Amino acid sequence: MSKYFQIQWREFVRDLTANNKLTPNELLFEILNFLKKNLEFFKKKPFSDYDFEQFLDVDINDYLPEINSYESANVQYFINTAKRYENAQEATIALFLRDALEDMLIFESGRTCPRCGRSGMGVLKNRLDDRLAFLCRQCGLGVYFDESKVKPGELKIASITDLHNAHLI
Ligand SMILES: [Zn+2]
């Protein structure tokens, strides 16, 4: 990995380790801060393959990773893995961070994907008009609640308020 990114990543991991009782929400806050601080980097390959910008406008005050069963054991696992990745390829770190953010932020419904059969399609919303949609994390199939098709780049993270208003939580 580039020297610059390696320094930033090590600093990020050191900060996480310094606080031995991070809550899931605090970890989310730290990751989003890391993203914002290094935004120019996240716009470039390999990070740009994972659309990190979709996570940037998540309102941390209107989100709880715990609703996705992201608990303190997951926080510890994240920190331990991050430590092991001190010298990892950037592509490895990109995938690791994207997966962690999705685990924390994408609410899983009881719906099974009609295309690939994965259970627990995620719930997201339209960037412009807030219509809720199901998205399969395995094959990428997206459908709005009214069954119309999702086009690429249309969705963003749904907040706790969105999920609550739709009686999903
Ligand atoms: Zn699928």
Short mmCIF file of N, CA and C and ligand atoms in Angstrom, two decimals, residues 112-118 121 135-141, ligand 1:
data_model
loop_
_atom_site.label_atom_id
_atom_site.label_comp_id
_atom_site.label_asym_id
_atom_site.label_seq_id
_atom_site.Cartn_x
_atom_site.Cartn_y
_atom_site.Cartn_z
N THR A 112 -36.45 -12.92 0.95
CA THR A 112 -35.44 -13.72 0.25
C THR A 112 -35.29 -13.20 -1.17
N CYS A 113 -34.05 -13.13 -1.65
CA CYS A 113 -33.81 -12.63 -3.01
C CYS A 113 -34.42 -13.57 -4.04
N PRO A 114 -35.28 -13.05 -4.93
CA PRO A 114 -35.92 -13.90 -5.92
C PRO A 114 -34.94 -14.39 -6.99
N ARG A 115 -33.79 -13.74 -7.11
CA ARG A 115 -32.85 -14.14 -8.15
C ARG A 115 -31.84 -15.18 -7.67
N CYS A 116 -31.20 -14.93 -6.52
CA CYS A 116 -30.13 -15.84 -6.09
C CYS A 116 -30.51 -16.66 -4.86
N GLY A 117 -31.63 -16.31 -4.21
CA GLY A 117 -32.08 -17.12 -3.08
C GLY A 117 -31.45 -16.77 -1.74
N ARG A 118 -30.59 -15.72 -1.69
CA ARG A 118 -30.02 -15.32 -0.40
C ARG A 118 -31.14 -14.77 0.48
N MET A 121 -32.79 -9.77 2.40
CA MET A 121 -32.43 -8.64 1.52
C MET A 121 -32.33 -7.37 2.37
N LEU A 135 -32.50 -4.60 -1.38
CA LEU A 135 -31.30 -4.81 -2.18
C LEU A 135 -30.61 -6.09 -1.71
N CYS A 136 -30.27 -6.95 -2.67
CA CYS A 136 -29.56 -8.18 -2.33
C CYS A 136 -28.06 -7.90 -2.28
N ARG A 137 -27.42 -8.21 -1.14
CA ARG A 137 -25.99 -7.96 -1.01
C ARG A 137 -25.16 -8.99 -1.75
N GLN A 138 -25.80 -10.07 -2.15
CA GLN A 138 -25.04 -11.12 -2.85
C GLN A 138 -24.99 -10.89 -4.36
N CYS A 139 -26.17 -10.68 -4.97
CA CYS A 139 -26.19 -10.57 -6.44
C CYS A 139 -26.49 -9.15 -6.92
N GLY A 140 -26.85 -8.24 -5.99
CA GLY A 140 -27.05 -6.85 -6.36
C GLY A 140 -28.43 -6.51 -6.89
N LEU A 141 -29.34 -7.47 -6.90
CA LEU A 141 -30.70 -7.20 -7.37
C LEU A 141 -31.38 -6.19 -6.43
ZN ZN B 1 -29.64 -12.02 -4.87
#
